[in-house]
Amino acid sequence: MRKLLFIVLAITVMGACSQQKAVEMKHITLEDVETVITDQGLKLDKETDLPRENVFIQELNGITPEVYNVKGHTLSVYIFSSASDREKGIHRFEEKTETAEVVEHKAYELNNILVFYVSDDEDMQNRLFEGLQELDAPN
């Protein structure tokens, strides 16, 4: 009986810890994203001249991205209300583009954000990844 009670208690504690971790997920803001990108020495230019049909600037599940020009390439930042909504957003993007030929890009998914960088420049992709990873670092 004691072993059974111990197992039930252990399962309860582990379940509470996993729920607490989910609650502690940091909500990332647009300002957070802009800061880590500019801290990487990159200039965010709001001047973009993209057609409305561009898949990287279209609304995903009610969220319209902030769009920047970074070194001549498109950077789209979607700020969702939760990680679950972000997942729904990326699924919606995949549905919209499954039959299209999409240009080379990199998608970054972290907590509640989805970021697209439309370029095949691996150095820039790595710099963006490093910067965005800082957003998930413990305080």
Coordinates of C-alpha atoms in Angstrom, one line a residue:
M1 CA 0.0 0.0 0.0
R2 CA 2.9 2.4 0.8
K3 CA 4.5 1.7 -2.6
L4 CA 1.2 2.4 -4.3
L5 CA 0.8 5.7 -2.4
F6 CA 4.4 6.7 -3.2
I7 CA 3.8 6.0 -6.9
V8 CA 0.6 8.0 -7.0
L9 CA 2.3 10.9 -5.1
A10 CA 5.3 10.8 -7.5
I11 CA 3.1 10.9 -10.6
T12 CA 1.1 13.8 -9.1
V13 CA 4.3 15.8 -8.4
M14 CA 5.6 15.1 -11.9
G15 CA 2.4 16.2 -13.4
A16 CA 2.3 19.4 -11.4
C17 CA 5.9 20.2 -12.4
S18 CA 5.2 19.7 -16.1
Q19 CA 2.1 21.9 -15.9
Q20 CA 4.1 24.6 -14.0
K21 CA 6.7 24.5 -16.8
A22 CA 4.1 25.1 -19.4
V23 CA 2.7 28.1 -17.5
E24 CA 6.2 29.6 -17.1
M25 CA 6.7 29.8 -20.9
K26 CA 7.7 33.3 -21.6
H27 CA 5.4 35.4 -23.7
I28 CA 7.6 37.1 -26.3
T29 CA 6.7 40.6 -27.6
L30 CA 7.5 42.3 -30.8
E31 CA 9.8 44.6 -28.9
D32 CA 11.7 41.6 -27.6
V33 CA 12.2 40.3 -31.1
E34 CA 13.3 43.7 -32.5
T35 CA 15.8 44.1 -29.6
V36 CA 17.5 40.7 -30.1
I37 CA 17.8 41.2 -33.8
T38 CA 19.2 44.7 -33.6
D39 CA 21.6 43.4 -30.8
Q40 CA 22.9 41.1 -33.5
G41 CA 24.0 44.2 -35.4
L42 CA 21.2 44.0 -38.0
K43 CA 19.1 46.9 -39.1
L44 CA 15.3 46.4 -39.3
D45 CA 13.9 48.5 -42.2
K46 CA 10.1 48.9 -42.2
E47 CA 10.2 50.0 -45.8
T48 CA 9.1 47.0 -47.8
D49 CA 7.5 46.9 -51.3
L50 CA 6.0 43.4 -51.3
P51 CA 2.9 42.3 -53.3
R52 CA -0.1 41.6 -51.1
E53 CA -0.1 38.0 -52.4
N54 CA 3.3 37.3 -50.8
V55 CA 2.8 34.3 -48.6
F56 CA 5.2 35.6 -46.0
I57 CA 3.1 38.7 -45.2
Q58 CA -0.3 37.2 -45.3
E59 CA -2.5 36.9 -42.2
L60 CA -2.3 33.6 -40.4
N61 CA -5.2 32.7 -38.1
G62 CA -6.1 36.4 -37.5
I63 CA -2.5 37.6 -37.0
T64 CA -0.9 40.0 -39.5
P65 CA 2.9 40.0 -39.3
E66 CA 5.2 42.9 -38.8
V67 CA 7.3 42.9 -42.0
Y68 CA 10.9 44.2 -42.2
N69 CA 13.6 44.4 -44.8
V70 CA 16.9 43.0 -43.4
K71 CA 19.9 43.2 -45.7
G72 CA 17.6 43.2 -48.7
H73 CA 15.5 40.2 -47.6
T74 CA 12.1 39.9 -46.0
L75 CA 11.7 39.2 -42.3
S76 CA 8.1 38.5 -41.1
V77 CA 7.3 38.4 -37.4
Y78 CA 4.1 36.9 -36.2
I79 CA 3.3 37.4 -32.5
F80 CA 0.6 35.0 -31.4
S81 CA -1.2 34.9 -28.0
S82 CA 0.2 31.5 -27.2
A83 CA 2.4 28.6 -28.4
S84 CA -0.7 26.7 -29.3
D85 CA -1.9 29.6 -31.6
R86 CA 1.6 29.7 -33.1
E87 CA 1.3 26.0 -34.0
K88 CA -2.1 26.6 -35.6
G89 CA -0.5 29.5 -37.5
I90 CA 2.3 27.4 -38.9
H91 CA -0.1 24.7 -39.9
R92 CA -2.2 27.3 -41.7
F93 CA 0.9 28.5 -43.5
E94 CA 1.7 25.0 -44.6
E95 CA -1.8 24.5 -45.8
K96 CA -1.7 27.7 -47.9
T97 CA 1.7 26.8 -49.4
E98 CA 1.5 23.0 -49.8
T99 CA 0.9 23.3 -53.6
A100 CA 3.0 26.4 -54.2
E101 CA 6.7 26.7 -55.0
V102 CA 7.9 28.7 -52.1
V103 CA 11.2 30.6 -52.3
E104 CA 14.1 29.6 -50.0
H105 CA 13.3 30.7 -46.4
K106 CA 13.8 29.8 -42.8
A107 CA 11.1 29.6 -40.2
Y108 CA 11.8 30.1 -36.5
E109 CA 9.2 28.9 -34.0
L110 CA 9.7 29.9 -30.4
N111 CA 7.1 30.1 -27.7
N112 CA 4.4 32.4 -29.1
I113 CA 6.3 33.7 -32.1
L114 CA 6.8 32.7 -35.7
V115 CA 9.5 34.4 -37.7
F116 CA 10.2 33.9 -41.4
Y117 CA 13.4 35.0 -43.0
V118 CA 13.2 34.8 -46.8
S119 CA 16.8 34.1 -47.9
D120 CA 19.2 31.3 -48.3
D121 CA 22.0 33.1 -46.6
E122 CA 23.0 30.6 -43.9
D123 CA 25.2 33.1 -42.0
M124 CA 22.2 35.4 -41.6
Q125 CA 19.9 32.5 -40.7
N126 CA 22.4 31.5 -38.0
R127 CA 22.7 35.0 -36.6
L128 CA 18.9 35.3 -36.4
F129 CA 18.6 31.9 -34.8
E130 CA 21.2 32.8 -32.2
G131 CA 19.4 36.1 -31.4
L132 CA 16.0 34.5 -31.2
Q133 CA 17.3 31.8 -28.9
E134 CA 18.2 34.4 -26.4
L135 CA 14.5 35.1 -26.0
D136 CA 14.0 31.6 -24.6
A137 CA 17.0 31.7 -22.2
P138 CA 16.2 31.6 -18.5
N139 CA 16.4 35.0 -16.8

